[in-house]
Amino acid sequence: MTNIQVPFFRPALQEDEVNEVVATLRSGWLTSGPKVKRFEEEFAAAVGANGLTTKGKVHAVALNSGTAALHLAVEALGLKPGQGVLVPTMTFAATAEVVRYQGAIPILVDCDPVTLNMDLEDAGRRAQSRGQAAKGAKGKRKREEAAEIVGIMPVHVGGTLMELDQLERFAKAYRLWVVEDAAHAFPVGWRPNAEAPWQQRSNGSQSVTCYSFYANKTITTGEGGMAVTSNARLAERMRLMSLHGLSADAWGRYSSNGSWDYKIVAPGYKYNLTDIAAAIGIHQLGRAEAMRREREGIARKYREALASLDQIELPAEAANRIESWHLFAIRLRLKSLTIDRDEFINELKRAGVGCSVHWRPLHLHPYYQKTFGWRAKDFPVASAQWKRLVSLPIFPGMRDDEIDHVIRTVKRICKRHAR
Ligand SMILES: *Cc1c(COP(=O)(O)O)cnc(C)c1O
């Protein structure tokens, strides 16, 4: 057996990023300045152009994390203590914690068994059961059941877009604002059906799409994020709150033509992106589609090589989506295996294959169980699916011998532990 180690992820940084960071350091402007402005403009053009976000003018606000983008989005939309927000249980910590930052209540929703994205039918049931359920509910559950639902925060798991027209109809029917957690969803594409042209999104005016540039995301700035909206008022509020709630565009405060004066108009946060980070982002953005194609190529190799295995199920694809392929999550057919998911992962690790699980659903975490009294049976699909999930390595720059090693290892584990 080859003695090869395949990491779960390796960032694809090139000389362009290195040179731009060095130039930024030499420029003497380290914090939010010209590079951030350029990154915002180019990102807005990219999501406006390839059909990710909105019709009309797109405002992009660069921030120091995707979590900050989510937080500022719900703050700008006026989320208040005690209000409810529909959040998928199948997501990362950030999506729900920003709701808690506002003192509001995440109303968890089960996932679709195929895409693992939020199940809108389940969301509808939970939205309709307000009121009656509150009367019957006790203790911790009562607080959740009584909350008025004001928004929805879908997550495009692994870079597989939700059906956007259904999402839009749902939000309209229930009069909800939409904050999309698009941490995995760049670049992506969508059309209503397989024959329709790839299209621009027509988000309602009460919506924000949030991206993450964390180290292992599809493009990175080390740490960073972007909030994108077609609503100028929301964009302005997010910008204000990203820098202490200072009135003027205080970014120019230390430049020769900036003013020394500022006024605090709200108790804001310190969420601005640095020019050092934006210097990396500008070049990552320039290669975003090329890197997506590389991941797509790896996904194709995995699909071809692993399709014949009875012990695993491969991720679904649809003709009306261009996938970002942030993740390649296989699902184990536990009845065809003598080992469980954790042991499967141990075997991958022993063979030098880095992997991960996306995710332990929120309702199975101690904080949320203690605070809201959620149980596994409240979200049967997510509770069952997460025990089958394994994310395999997929990243641009992954070498053929690394891809082959992952394929060989998965095949070997399946064969050895076939029931
Ligand atoms: C990474 C991630 C985030 C948070 O992004 P950060 O930039 O790390 O704050 C939010 N949601 C999902 C689904 C993520 O994967």
XYZ file of C-alpha atoms in Angstrom, residues 16-415:
400
model
C -0.473 36.370 -7.137
C -1.897 36.228 -3.613
C 1.578 36.288 -2.038
C 2.673 39.271 -4.127
C -0.525 41.196 -3.464
C -0.205 40.654 0.299
C 3.406 41.805 0.219
C 2.451 44.857 -1.834
C -0.284 45.619 0.688
C 2.184 45.399 3.579
C 4.575 47.694 1.722
C 1.759 50.160 0.983
C 1.398 50.835 4.702
C -2.426 50.481 4.504
C -3.234 47.322 6.443
C -6.839 47.746 7.554
C -9.956 48.341 5.434
C -8.971 50.512 2.483
C -8.572 50.394 -1.292
C -8.122 46.611 -1.542
C -11.326 45.970 0.406
C -13.202 48.379 -1.837
C -11.903 46.634 -4.949
C -12.725 43.185 -3.539
C -16.288 44.328 -2.783
C -16.793 45.733 -6.264
C -15.385 42.678 -7.998
C -17.354 40.275 -5.804
C -20.584 42.192 -6.424
C -19.906 41.998 -10.165
C -19.184 38.262 -9.922
C -22.364 37.332 -8.063
C -24.429 39.738 -10.135
C -22.984 38.344 -13.335
C -23.139 34.614 -12.760
C -26.633 34.475 -11.460
C -26.080 34.119 -7.747
C -27.818 37.020 -6.259
C -30.070 39.762 -7.431
C -31.459 41.748 -10.281
C -30.467 45.374 -10.275
C -27.616 46.875 -8.339
C -25.813 44.546 -5.990
C -24.271 45.884 -2.794
C -21.461 43.834 -1.286
C -20.157 44.516 2.231
C -16.856 42.824 3.082
C -16.552 41.532 6.649
C -14.070 39.624 8.758
C -16.110 36.394 8.736
C -19.143 34.736 7.231
C -20.600 34.652 10.733
C -20.277 38.453 10.947
C -22.148 38.703 7.632
C -24.985 36.535 8.973
C -25.111 38.514 12.210
C -25.193 41.922 10.527
C -27.832 40.676 8.082
C -30.299 39.651 10.798
C -29.476 42.814 12.769
C -30.136 45.022 9.745
C -33.427 43.217 9.130
C -34.449 44.182 12.666
C -34.527 40.761 14.331
C -35.776 41.254 17.911
C -35.575 39.199 21.114
C -38.225 36.488 21.280
C -38.913 36.443 17.530
C -38.510 33.192 15.626
C -36.395 32.382 12.565
C -36.617 29.185 10.507
C -33.129 27.631 10.510
C -32.177 24.197 9.169
C -30.967 21.796 11.830
C -28.482 20.492 9.250
C -25.986 23.351 9.360
C -22.905 24.756 11.026
C -23.056 26.539 14.393
C -22.991 30.026 12.855
C -26.424 29.984 11.186
C -28.290 29.585 14.472
C -25.929 31.373 16.850
C -26.459 34.754 15.146
C -30.180 34.365 15.868
C -29.263 33.841 19.520
C -26.972 36.931 19.429
C -30.177 38.945 18.865
C -31.978 37.122 21.683
C -34.229 35.520 19.065
C -35.205 31.869 18.676
C -34.058 29.501 15.938
C -37.058 27.383 14.895
C -35.234 24.321 13.620
C -36.382 22.608 10.444
C -35.615 19.063 9.251
C -33.734 18.422 6.014
C -34.570 17.016 2.612
C -33.290 13.417 2.468
C -31.743 13.877 -0.990
C -30.049 17.295 -0.923
C -29.796 17.686 2.880
C -31.026 21.263 2.374
C -33.859 22.666 4.475
C -37.143 20.828 3.811
C -39.645 23.561 2.980
C -42.607 21.265 3.628
C -41.396 20.699 7.149
C -40.742 24.449 7.466
C -44.354 25.065 6.416
C -45.681 22.587 8.981
C -43.657 24.249 11.731
C -44.776 27.702 10.641
C -48.439 26.650 10.572
C -48.388 24.958 13.947
C -47.676 28.252 15.750
C -50.372 29.204 18.178
C -52.100 25.841 18.671
C -48.836 24.184 19.528
C -48.005 26.959 21.984
C -51.107 26.170 24.026
C -50.178 22.518 24.389
C -46.424 23.018 24.752
C -44.661 23.063 28.083
C -41.516 24.637 29.521
C -38.659 25.120 27.092
C -40.756 24.100 24.119
C -43.353 26.734 24.883
C -40.946 29.608 24.290
C -40.108 28.240 20.869
C -43.689 27.442 19.935
C -44.925 30.897 20.909
C -42.370 32.838 18.850
C -43.633 34.846 15.902
C -41.677 33.754 12.809
C -40.164 36.677 10.915
C -37.423 35.184 8.750
C -35.873 32.134 7.122
C -32.169 31.257 6.831
C -31.632 28.568 4.223
C -28.216 26.947 3.813
C -27.071 25.588 0.446
C -25.395 22.500 1.856
C -22.104 21.647 0.190
C -22.850 24.138 -2.598
C -26.084 22.489 -3.760
C -28.545 25.326 -4.223
C -32.044 25.072 -2.846
C -34.817 25.365 -5.444
C -34.783 29.135 -5.449
C -38.239 29.717 -6.904
C -39.779 27.519 -4.188
C -37.814 29.377 -1.546
C -38.999 32.713 -2.890
C -42.641 31.543 -2.986
C -42.370 30.221 0.549
C -40.909 33.460 1.911
C -43.595 35.476 0.160
C -46.427 33.264 1.408
C -45.284 33.555 5.026
C -44.022 37.149 4.663
C -40.527 36.331 5.773
C -37.235 37.994 5.113
C -34.537 35.720 3.730
C -30.934 35.535 4.894
C -29.146 32.922 2.824
C -26.186 31.181 4.365
C -24.205 30.815 1.139
C -20.968 29.870 2.915
C -20.661 26.878 0.553
C -22.375 28.358 -2.464
C -19.835 30.191 -4.558
C -19.633 29.953 -7.465
C -22.924 28.254 -8.297
C -25.641 28.510 -10.909
C -29.351 27.885 -11.044
C -32.249 27.730 -13.499
C -35.908 26.802 -12.948
C -35.588 23.633 -15.071
C -33.108 21.805 -17.270
C -34.209 23.615 -20.453
C -34.306 27.164 -19.085
C -31.317 29.488 -19.469
C -29.047 30.007 -16.444
C -30.544 32.971 -14.707
C -30.087 35.973 -12.496
C -31.745 35.731 -9.126
C -34.583 38.059 -8.311
C -34.346 38.192 -4.544
C -36.964 40.153 -2.733
C -35.839 43.447 -1.295
C -35.840 41.923 2.207
C -32.996 39.547 1.661
C -29.264 39.210 2.180
C -26.924 36.501 0.902
C -23.911 35.739 3.123
C -20.632 34.220 1.956
C -17.651 32.908 3.915
C -13.968 33.089 3.010
C -12.769 30.916 5.877
C -9.551 28.996 5.160
C -11.252 25.894 3.749
C -14.047 27.543 1.784
C -14.217 27.669 -2.031
C -12.372 30.978 -2.067
C -10.493 32.196 0.985
C -9.065 35.291 2.616
C -7.868 33.290 5.656
C -10.830 34.613 7.609
C -13.465 36.737 5.923
C -16.995 37.057 4.626
C -19.297 39.092 2.417
C -22.898 40.215 2.810
C -24.654 40.838 -0.511
C -28.023 42.496 -1.018
C -29.975 44.528 -3.554
C -31.374 46.671 -0.739
C -29.298 49.846 -0.327
C -30.719 50.564 3.125
C -29.763 47.119 4.440
C -26.294 47.466 2.919
C -25.825 50.831 4.594
C -26.928 49.502 7.980
C -24.576 46.518 7.718
C -21.688 48.778 6.766
C -22.422 51.094 9.676
C -22.683 48.253 12.200
C -19.507 46.598 10.884
C -17.474 49.519 12.209
C -18.680 50.500 15.693
C -21.832 52.179 14.387
C -19.840 55.221 13.299
C -21.834 57.615 11.176
C -19.556 58.781 8.409
C -17.691 56.341 6.253
C -14.965 56.333 8.868
C -12.732 54.164 6.670
C -10.984 57.239 5.346
C -10.475 58.549 8.878
C -6.707 58.131 8.760
C -6.177 59.057 5.119
C -5.095 62.524 4.099
C -8.529 63.543 2.813
C -10.563 61.855 5.561
C -12.102 63.750 8.451
C -10.965 63.235 12.067
C -14.537 63.563 13.273
C -17.145 60.804 13.569
C -20.442 60.234 15.375
C -21.614 57.052 17.049
C -25.167 56.404 15.913
C -25.548 52.826 17.196
C -23.570 50.377 19.371
C -21.975 48.564 16.452
C -19.420 45.794 16.117
C -15.850 45.437 14.855
C -16.387 43.245 11.833
C -14.476 45.004 9.032
C -12.199 43.057 6.668
C -8.527 44.062 6.361
C -6.780 45.028 3.148
C -4.291 42.231 3.838
C -7.144 39.712 3.661
C -8.794 41.411 0.673
C -5.455 41.201 -1.184
C -5.769 37.410 -1.016
C -9.476 37.520 -1.884
C -9.065 39.521 -5.080
C -6.917 36.824 -6.672
C -8.917 33.921 -5.262
C -11.985 35.526 -6.789
C -10.255 35.798 -10.156
C -9.678 32.020 -10.134
C -12.990 31.038 -8.500
C -14.537 29.431 -11.580
C -11.308 27.690 -12.580
C -11.058 26.224 -9.066
C -14.728 25.196 -9.183
C -14.062 23.321 -12.439
C -11.174 21.512 -10.797
C -13.414 20.395 -7.945
C -16.066 19.361 -10.468
C -13.470 17.228 -12.220
C -12.555 15.520 -8.947
C -16.244 14.954 -8.197
C -16.657 13.341 -11.629
C -13.733 10.981 -10.960
C -15.169 10.022 -7.579
C -18.596 9.423 -9.095
C -17.276 7.219 -11.884
C -14.999 5.208 -9.645
C -17.373 4.759 -6.709
C -20.701 4.329 -8.535
C -20.605 0.530 -8.434
C -20.202 0.247 -4.656
C -23.341 -1.042 -2.913
C -22.159 0.197 0.460
C -22.318 3.909 -0.294
C -24.620 6.466 -1.864
C -23.193 9.331 -3.917
C -24.312 12.979 -3.752
C -27.298 13.883 -5.916
C -26.897 16.116 -8.963
C -29.554 18.016 -10.895
C -29.577 19.463 -14.402
C -30.861 22.812 -13.148
C -27.878 23.558 -10.912
C -24.184 24.283 -11.255
C -22.662 22.932 -8.052
C -19.816 24.658 -6.267
C -18.599 21.233 -5.053
C -17.435 22.694 -1.752
C -18.082 19.244 -0.300
C -18.232 15.724 -1.650
C -20.331 13.933 0.957
C -20.928 10.227 0.557
C -23.572 8.442 2.605
C -22.989 4.975 3.967
C -25.601 2.286 3.462
C -25.275 1.089 7.011
C -27.292 -2.097 6.377
C -24.706 -3.179 3.792
C -21.767 -2.583 6.124
C -20.524 -4.326 9.246
C -19.083 -1.075 10.629
C -20.676 2.251 11.504
C -19.768 5.735 10.258
C -17.289 6.469 13.041
C -15.386 3.266 12.349
C -15.499 3.993 8.619
C -13.844 7.351 9.332
C -11.246 5.720 11.574
C -10.348 3.403 8.710
C -10.032 6.337 6.300
C -7.781 8.137 8.762
C -5.635 5.054 9.313
C -5.097 4.924 5.549
C -4.062 8.582 5.522
C -7.280 10.041 4.113
C -8.495 13.199 5.828
C -12.255 13.473 6.098
C -14.997 15.207 8.006
C -18.739 15.139 8.749
C -21.119 17.930 7.728
C -22.700 18.019 10.249
C -23.836 16.818 13.612
C -27.248 18.537 13.334
C -27.886 21.441 15.708
C -30.633 19.633 17.634
C -28.058 17.040 18.740
C -25.775 19.611 20.415
C -25.899 20.080 24.195
C -26.510 23.839 24.150
C -29.561 23.592 21.908
C -30.899 20.507 23.659
C -30.609 22.199 27.057
C -32.013 25.521 25.893
C -34.909 24.338 23.751
C -35.468 20.716 24.780
C -35.094 19.338 21.259
C -34.840 15.575 20.788
C -33.587 13.369 17.969
C -37.126 12.316 17.033
C -38.191 15.934 16.416
C -36.000 15.884 13.267
C -36.113 12.279 12.032
C -34.469 12.822 8.630
C -31.456 14.764 9.892
C -31.098 12.430 12.890
C -30.865 9.427 10.558
C -28.809 11.006 7.765
C -26.039 12.419 9.903
C -25.069 8.935 11.066
C -24.359 8.037 7.426
C -22.404 11.117 6.365
C -18.729 11.232 5.429
C -17.174 14.168 3.540
C -14.229 13.133 1.351
C -11.337 15.456 0.421
C -12.059 17.712 -2.576
C -9.925 20.755 -3.311
C -8.217 22.411 -6.269
C -4.653 21.280 -6.669
C -5.502 17.776 -5.461
C -3.099 15.492 -7.318
C -4.145 12.417 -9.303
C -2.280 10.112 -6.925
C -4.187 11.699 -4.045
C -7.551 11.245 -5.782
C -6.653 7.638 -6.640
C -5.631 6.961 -3.057
C -8.999 8.192 -1.750
C -10.850 6.059 -4.300
C -8.781 2.948 -3.579
C -9.173 3.419 0.159
C -12.963 3.843 0.048
C -13.275 0.767 -2.185
C -11.057 -1.286 0.089
C -12.976 -0.318 3.247
C -16.292 -1.110 1.555
C -15.077 -4.495 0.352
